[in-house]
PDB file of N, CA and C in Angstrom:
ATOM      1  N   MET A   1       0.832  -1.182   0.000  1.00 79.00           N
ATOM      2  CA  MET A   1       0.000   0.000   0.000  1.00 79.00           C
ATOM      3  C   MET A   1       0.883   1.255   0.000  1.00 79.00           C
ATOM      4  N   THR A   2       0.619   2.154  -0.887  1.00 84.00           N
ATOM      5  CA  THR A   2       1.383   3.393  -0.990  1.00 84.00           C
ATOM      6  C   THR A   2       1.054   4.321   0.172  1.00 84.00           C
ATOM      7  N   GLN A   3       2.101   4.820   0.809  1.00 95.00           N
ATOM      8  CA  GLN A   3       1.945   5.738   1.930  1.00 95.00           C
ATOM      9  C   GLN A   3       2.938   6.884   1.731  1.00 95.00           C
ATOM     10  N   ILE A   4       2.478   7.980   1.137  1.00 97.00           N
ATOM     11  CA  ILE A   4       3.365   9.093   0.814  1.00 97.00           C
ATOM     12  C   ILE A   4       3.613   9.953   2.055  1.00 97.00           C
ATOM     13  N   GLU A   5       4.900  10.159   2.337  1.00 97.00           N
ATOM     14  CA  GLU A   5       5.318  11.015   3.444  1.00 97.00           C
ATOM     15  C   GLU A   5       6.318  12.027   2.920  1.00 97.00           C
ATOM     16  N   ARG A   6       6.663  12.974   3.762  1.00 97.00           N
ATOM     17  CA  ARG A   6       7.588  14.036   3.385  1.00 97.00           C
ATOM     18  C   ARG A   6       8.705  14.112   4.423  1.00 97.00           C
ATOM     19  N   ALA A   7       9.946  14.212   3.953  1.00 96.00           N
ATOM     20  CA  ALA A   7      11.103  14.363   4.833  1.00 96.00           C
ATOM     21  C   ALA A   7      11.816  15.668   4.491  1.00 96.00           C
ATOM     22  N   PHE A   8      12.249  16.378   5.519  1.00 97.00           N
ATOM     23  CA  PHE A   8      12.938  17.658   5.360  1.00 97.00           C
ATOM     24  C   PHE A   8      14.373  17.507   5.857  1.00 97.00           C
ATOM     25  N   PHE A   9      15.331  18.007   5.073  1.00 96.00           N
ATOM     26  CA  PHE A   9      16.739  17.927   5.436  1.00 96.00           C
ATOM     27  C   PHE A   9      17.404  19.285   5.258  1.00 96.00           C
ATOM     28  N   LYS A  10      18.335  19.604   6.159  1.00 95.00           N
ATOM     29  CA  LYS A  10      19.237  20.740   5.976  1.00 95.00           C
ATOM     30  C   LYS A  10      20.528  20.157   5.409  1.00 95.00           C
ATOM     31  N   VAL A  11      21.152  20.897   4.500  1.00 93.00           N
ATOM     32  CA  VAL A  11      22.359  20.435   3.825  1.00 93.00           C
ATOM     33  C   VAL A  11      23.536  21.295   4.263  1.00 93.00           C
ATOM     34  N   VAL A  12      24.632  20.645   4.614  1.00 92.00           N
ATOM     35  CA  VAL A  12      25.848  21.361   4.979  1.00 92.00           C
ATOM     36  C   VAL A  12      26.779  21.345   3.763  1.00 92.00           C
ATOM     37  N   GLY A  13      27.147  22.525   3.275  1.00 89.00           N
ATOM     38  CA  GLY A  13      28.117  22.620   2.197  1.00 89.00           C
ATOM     39  C   GLY A  13      27.554  22.800   0.801  1.00 89.00           C
ATOM     40  N   MET A  14      26.268  23.043   0.677  1.00 88.00           N
ATOM     41  CA  MET A  14      25.660  23.268  -0.635  1.00 88.00           C
ATOM     42  C   MET A  14      25.562  24.782  -0.841  1.00 88.00           C
ATOM     43  N   TYR A  15      26.375  25.319  -1.774  1.00 86.00           N
ATOM     44  CA  TYR A  15      26.492  26.770  -1.890  1.00 86.00           C
ATOM     45  C   TYR A  15      26.033  27.373  -3.211  1.00 86.00           C
ATOM     46  N   CYS A  16      25.781  26.551  -4.228  1.00 89.00           N
ATOM     47  CA  CYS A  16      25.422  27.147  -5.521  1.00 89.00           C
ATOM     48  C   CYS A  16      24.465  26.242  -6.295  1.00 89.00           C
ATOM     49  N   PHE A  17      23.935  26.782  -7.386  1.00 90.00           N
ATOM     50  CA  PHE A  17      22.935  26.055  -8.172  1.00 90.00           C
ATOM     51  C   PHE A  17      23.490  24.783  -8.811  1.00 90.00           C
ATOM     52  N   THR A  18      24.809  24.681  -8.976  1.00 93.00           N
ATOM     53  CA  THR A  18      25.375  23.462  -9.569  1.00 93.00           C
ATOM     54  C   THR A  18      25.328  22.282  -8.602  1.00 93.00           C
ATOM     55  N   CYS A  19      25.083  22.552  -7.338  1.00 91.00           N
ATOM     56  CA  CYS A  19      24.964  21.482  -6.341  1.00 91.00           C
ATOM     57  C   CYS A  19      23.639  20.736  -6.477  1.00 91.00           C
ATOM     58  N   LYS A  20      22.618  21.418  -6.942  1.00 93.00           N
ATOM     59  CA  LYS A  20      21.272  20.844  -7.016  1.00 93.00           C
ATOM     60  C   LYS A  20      21.233  19.524  -7.788  1.00 93.00           C
ATOM     61  N   PRO A  21      21.740  19.444  -9.026  1.00 94.00           N
ATOM     62  CA  PRO A  21      21.669  18.169  -9.749  1.00 94.00           C
ATOM     63  C   PRO A  21      22.520  17.068  -9.122  1.00 94.00           C
ATOM     64  N   ILE A  22      23.582  17.454  -8.426  1.00 93.00           N
ATOM     65  CA  ILE A  22      24.418  16.457  -7.745  1.00 93.00           C
ATOM     66  C   ILE A  22      23.610  15.765  -6.659  1.00 93.00           C
ATOM     67  N   VAL A  23      22.844  16.545  -5.911  1.00 93.00           N
ATOM     68  CA  VAL A  23      22.005  16.001  -4.839  1.00 93.00           C
ATOM     69  C   VAL A  23      20.844  15.196  -5.428  1.00 93.00           C
ATOM     70  N   GLU A  24      20.160  15.754  -6.420  1.00 94.00           N
ATOM     71  CA  GLU A  24      19.003  15.083  -7.028  1.00 94.00           C
ATOM     72  C   GLU A  24      19.376  13.731  -7.631  1.00 94.00           C
ATOM     73  N   LYS A  25      20.564  13.637  -8.182  1.00 94.00           N
ATOM     74  CA  LYS A  25      21.017  12.397  -8.834  1.00 94.00           C
ATOM     75  C   LYS A  25      20.982  11.198  -7.886  1.00 94.00           C
ATOM     76  N   GLN A  26      21.192  11.431  -6.607  1.00 93.00           N
ATOM     77  CA  GLN A  26      21.235  10.333  -5.639  1.00 93.00           C
ATOM     78  C   GLN A  26      19.885   9.651  -5.455  1.00 93.00           C
ATOM     79  N   LEU A  27      18.793  10.337  -5.790  1.00 93.00           N
ATOM     80  CA  LEU A  27      17.458   9.781  -5.555  1.00 93.00           C
ATOM     81  C   LEU A  27      16.604   9.638  -6.809  1.00 93.00           C
ATOM     82  N   LYS A  28      17.003  10.239  -7.914  1.00 90.00           N
ATOM     83  CA  LYS A  28      16.103  10.321  -9.069  1.00 90.00           C
ATOM     84  C   LYS A  28      15.712   8.975  -9.665  1.00 90.00           C
ATOM     85  N   ASP A  29      16.526   7.949  -9.507  1.00 89.00           N
ATOM     86  CA  ASP A  29      16.206   6.638 -10.074  1.00 89.00           C
ATOM     87  C   ASP A  29      15.529   5.697  -9.080  1.00 89.00           C
ATOM     88  N   GLU A  30      15.210   6.193  -7.912  1.00 90.00           N
ATOM     89  CA  GLU A  30      14.568   5.390  -6.861  1.00 90.00           C
ATOM     90  C   GLU A  30      13.055   5.453  -7.026  1.00 90.00           C
ATOM     91  N   ASP A  31      12.421   4.302  -7.253  1.00 94.00           N
ATOM     92  CA  ASP A  31      10.967   4.252  -7.458  1.00 94.00           C
ATOM     93  C   ASP A  31      10.169   4.766  -6.261  1.00 94.00           C
ATOM     94  N   ALA A  32      10.716   4.625  -5.069  1.00 97.00           N
ATOM     95  CA  ALA A  32      10.006   5.045  -3.860  1.00 97.00           C
ATOM     96  C   ALA A  32       9.958   6.565  -3.709  1.00 97.00           C
ATOM     97  N   ILE A  33      10.814   7.278  -4.435  1.00 97.00           N
ATOM     98  CA  ILE A  33      10.866   8.734  -4.351  1.00 97.00           C
ATOM     99  C   ILE A  33       9.887   9.323  -5.351  1.00 97.00           C
ATOM    100  N   LYS A  34       8.960  10.116  -4.862  1.00 97.00           N
ATOM    101  CA  LYS A  34       7.926  10.706  -5.709  1.00 97.00           C
ATOM    102  C   LYS A  34       8.274  12.125  -6.145  1.00 97.00           C
ATOM    103  N   LYS A  35       8.977  12.874  -5.285  1.00 97.00           N
ATOM    104  CA  LYS A  35       9.310  14.262  -5.606  1.00 97.00           C
ATOM    105  C   LYS A  35      10.523  14.688  -4.789  1.00 97.00           C
ATOM    106  N   ILE A  36      11.424  15.453  -5.418  1.00 97.00           N
ATOM    107  CA  ILE A  36      12.610  15.965  -4.740  1.00 97.00           C
ATOM    108  C   ILE A  36      12.647  17.476  -4.946  1.00 97.00           C
ATOM    109  N   GLY A  37      12.760  18.213  -3.858  1.00 97.00           N
ATOM    110  CA  GLY A  37      12.903  19.661  -3.946  1.00 97.00           C
ATOM    111  C   GLY A  37      14.210  20.076  -3.302  1.00 97.00           C
ATOM    112  N   VAL A  38      15.134  20.603  -4.103  1.00 96.00           N
ATOM    113  CA  VAL A  38      16.440  21.035  -3.608  1.00 96.00           C
ATOM    114  C   VAL A  38      16.528  22.550  -3.751  1.00 96.00           C
ATOM    115  N   ASP A  39      16.866  23.232  -2.658  1.00 95.00           N
ATOM    116  CA  ASP A  39      16.988  24.693  -2.685  1.00 95.00           C
ATOM    117  C   ASP A  39      18.326  25.088  -2.063  1.00 95.00           C
ATOM    118  N   TYR A  40      19.291  25.453  -2.912  1.00 91.00           N
ATOM    119  CA  TYR A  40      20.614  25.814  -2.401  1.00 91.00           C
ATOM    120  C   TYR A  40      20.591  27.142  -1.639  1.00 91.00           C
ATOM    121  N   MET A  41      19.610  27.999  -1.915  1.00 93.00           N
ATOM    122  CA  MET A  41      19.522  29.291  -1.222  1.00 93.00           C
ATOM    123  C   MET A  41      19.191  29.113   0.261  1.00 93.00           C
ATOM    124  N   THR A  42      18.416  28.086   0.584  1.00 93.00           N
ATOM    125  CA  THR A  42      18.045  27.828   1.978  1.00 93.00           C
ATOM    126  C   THR A  42      18.746  26.590   2.540  1.00 93.00           C
ATOM    127  N   ASP A  43      19.653  26.007   1.756  1.00 93.00           N
ATOM    128  CA  ASP A  43      20.379  24.797   2.171  1.00 93.00           C
ATOM    129  C   ASP A  43      19.425  23.690   2.587  1.00 93.00           C
ATOM    130  N   SER A  44      18.374  23.479   1.797  1.00 95.00           N
ATOM    131  CA  SER A  44      17.369  22.503   2.203  1.00 95.00           C
ATOM    132  C   SER A  44      16.976  21.554   1.076  1.00 95.00           C
ATOM    133  N   VAL A  45      16.505  20.386   1.498  1.00 96.00           N
ATOM    134  CA  VAL A  45      15.985  19.370   0.584  1.00 96.00           C
ATOM    135  C   VAL A  45      14.685  18.850   1.177  1.00 96.00           C
ATOM    136  N   VAL A  46      13.656  18.754   0.344  1.00 97.00           N
ATOM    137  CA  VAL A  46      12.381  18.164   0.737  1.00 97.00           C
ATOM    138  C   VAL A  46      12.157  16.968  -0.179  1.00 97.00           C
ATOM    139  N   VAL A  47      11.843  15.828   0.418  1.00 97.00           N
ATOM    140  CA  VAL A  47      11.644  14.604  -0.353  1.00 97.00           C
ATOM    141  C   VAL A  47      10.274  14.029  -0.034  1.00 97.00           C
ATOM    142  N   GLU A  48       9.468  13.791  -1.059  1.00 98.00           N
ATOM    143  CA  GLU A  48       8.214  13.056  -0.903  1.00 98.00           C
ATOM    144  C   GLU A  48       8.497  11.628  -1.331  1.00 98.00           C
ATOM    145  N   TYR A  49       8.108  10.676  -0.487  1.00 97.00           N
ATOM    146  CA  TYR A  49       8.492   9.289  -0.727  1.00 97.00           C
ATOM    147  C   TYR A  49       7.417   8.332  -0.231  1.00 97.00           C
ATOM    148  N   ASP A  50       7.483   7.106  -0.731  1.00 98.00           N
ATOM    149  CA  ASP A  50       6.580   6.042  -0.303  1.00 98.00           C
ATOM    150  C   ASP A  50       7.231   5.340   0.884  1.00 98.00           C
ATOM    151  N   SER A  51       6.703   5.567   2.070  1.00 97.00           N
ATOM    152  CA  SER A  51       7.306   5.020   3.289  1.00 97.00           C
ATOM    153  C   SER A  51       7.162   3.507   3.403  1.00 97.00           C
ATOM    154  N   ALA A  52       6.366   2.904   2.536  1.00 96.00           N
ATOM    155  CA  ALA A  52       6.278   1.444   2.514  1.00 96.00           C
ATOM    156  C   ALA A  52       7.503   0.843   1.815  1.00 96.00           C
ATOM    157  N   LEU A  53       8.240   1.674   1.060  1.00 96.00           N
ATOM    158  CA  LEU A  53       9.375   1.182   0.278  1.00 96.00           C
ATOM    159  C   LEU A  53      10.737   1.683   0.750  1.00 96.00           C
ATOM    160  N   ILE A  54      10.764   2.833   1.415  1.00 97.00           N
ATOM    161  CA  ILE A  54      12.026   3.423   1.868  1.00 97.00           C
ATOM    162  C   ILE A  54      11.741   4.258   3.115  1.00 97.00           C
ATOM    163  N   ASN A  55      12.742   4.386   3.994  1.00 96.00           N
ATOM    164  CA  ASN A  55      12.533   5.204   5.194  1.00 96.00           C
ATOM    165  C   ASN A  55      13.466   6.420   5.190  1.00 96.00           C
ATOM    166  N   LYS A  56      13.285   7.308   6.139  1.00 94.00           N
ATOM    167  CA  LYS A  56      14.036   8.567   6.187  1.00 94.00           C
ATOM    168  C   LYS A  56      15.537   8.342   6.330  1.00 94.00           C
ATOM    169  N   GLU A  57      15.918   7.360   7.113  1.00 94.00           N
ATOM    170  CA  GLU A  57      17.347   7.089   7.299  1.00 94.00           C
ATOM    171  C   GLU A  57      17.984   6.594   5.998  1.00 94.00           C
ATOM    172  N   GLU A  58      17.269   5.762   5.251  1.00 96.00           N
ATOM    173  CA  GLU A  58      17.775   5.289   3.955  1.00 96.00           C
ATOM    174  C   GLU A  58      17.905   6.444   2.967  1.00 96.00           C
ATOM    175  N   ILE A  59      16.952   7.363   2.999  1.00 96.00           N
ATOM    176  CA  ILE A  59      17.024   8.548   2.134  1.00 96.00           C
ATOM    177  C   ILE A  59      18.260   9.367   2.498  1.00 96.00           C
ATOM    178  N   LYS A  60      18.472   9.598   3.784  1.00 94.00           N
ATOM    179  CA  LYS A  60      19.631  10.367   4.253  1.00 94.00           C
ATOM    180  C   LYS A  60      20.930   9.707   3.797  1.00 94.00           C
ATOM    181  N   GLU A  61      21.032   8.394   3.925  1.00 94.00           N
ATOM    182  CA  GLU A  61      22.229   7.671   3.499  1.00 94.00           C
ATOM    183  C   GLU A  61      22.471   7.834   2.002  1.00 94.00           C
ATOM    184  N   ARG A  62      21.411   7.750   1.204  1.00 94.00           N
ATOM    185  CA  ARG A  62      21.544   7.927  -0.252  1.00 94.00           C
ATOM    186  C   ARG A  62      21.980   9.346  -0.579  1.00 94.00           C
ATOM    187  N   LEU A  63      21.392  10.332   0.100  1.00 93.00           N
ATOM    188  CA  LEU A  63      21.752  11.726  -0.146  1.00 93.00           C
ATOM    189  C   LEU A  63      23.221  11.992   0.182  1.00 93.00           C
ATOM    190  N   GLU A  64      23.712  11.390   1.252  1.00 94.00           N
ATOM    191  CA  GLU A  64      25.087  11.638   1.676  1.00 94.00           C
ATOM    192  C   GLU A  64      26.111  11.072   0.698  1.00 94.00           C
ATOM    193  N   LYS A  65      25.689  10.207  -0.202  1.00 92.00           N
ATOM    194  CA  LYS A  65      26.588   9.713  -1.251  1.00 92.00           C
ATOM    195  C   LYS A  65      26.976  10.836  -2.211  1.00 92.00           C
ATOM    196  N   SER A  66      26.262  11.946  -2.165  1.00 92.00           N
ATOM    197  CA  SER A  66      26.583  13.098  -3.015  1.00 92.00           C
ATOM    198  C   SER A  66      27.773  13.885  -2.467  1.00 92.00           C
ATOM    199  N   GLY A  67      28.204  13.554  -1.247  1.00 92.00           N
ATOM    200  CA  GLY A  67      29.360  14.225  -0.660  1.00 92.00           C
ATOM    201  C   GLY A  67      29.020  15.318   0.338  1.00 92.00           C
ATOM    202  N   TYR A  68      27.748  15.572   0.533  1.00 92.00           N
ATOM    203  CA  TYR A  68      27.315  16.592   1.488  1.00 92.00           C
ATOM    204  C   TYR A  68      26.827  15.918   2.766  1.00 92.00           C
ATOM    205  N   LYS A  69      26.772  16.689   3.844  1.00 92.00           N
ATOM    206  CA  LYS A  69      26.209  16.188   5.101  1.00 92.00           C
ATOM    207  C   LYS A  69      24.765  16.676   5.188  1.00 92.00           C
ATOM    208  N   PHE A  70      23.878  15.758   5.557  1.00 93.00           N
ATOM    209  CA  PHE A  70      22.454  16.072   5.653  1.00 93.00           C
ATOM    210  C   PHE A  70      21.984  15.867   7.081  1.00 93.00           C
ATOM    211  N   VAL A  71      21.201  16.818   7.567  1.00 91.00           N
ATOM    212  CA  VAL A  71      20.619  16.737   8.896  1.00 91.00           C
ATOM    213  C   VAL A  71      19.108  16.740   8.722  1.00 91.00           C
ATOM    214  N   ARG A  72      18.452  15.687   9.223  1.00 81.00           N
ATOM    215  CA  ARG A  72      16.994  15.615   9.088  1.00 81.00           C
ATOM    216  C   ARG A  72      16.352  16.603  10.047  1.00 81.00           C
ATOM    217  N   VAL A  73      15.363  17.314   9.555  1.00 83.00           N
ATOM    218  CA  VAL A  73      14.644  18.308  10.345  1.00 83.00           C
ATOM    219  C   VAL A  73      13.272  17.747  10.690  1.00 83.00           C
ATOM    220  N   ALA A  74      12.946  17.734  11.969  1.00 67.00           N
ATOM    221  CA  ALA A  74      11.627  17.237  12.397  1.00 67.00           C
ATOM    222  C   ALA A  74      10.560  18.263  12.051  1.00 67.00           C
ATOM    223  N   ARG A  75       9.477  17.796  11.433  1.00 64.00           N
ATOM    224  CA  ARG A  75       8.338  18.668  11.112  1.00 64.00           C
ATOM    225  C   ARG A  75       7.079  17.900  11.275  1.00 64.00           C
TER     226      ARG A  75
END
């Protein structure tokens, strides 16, 4: 059963628009990810995902493969 949730992350070290595709690349081929919003101006990433297929910690681990540090923000 599909269960769409949203995760919010702060990014350490993302300073320009060229960082956006680097971050997005880590999740774009994942079927469980429905939407990715990357904003280098606010150092933030919002991910809509199917929680039946992936969890927030797995998303964070995938994002960190881009070379940046991600801190999950509770909302």
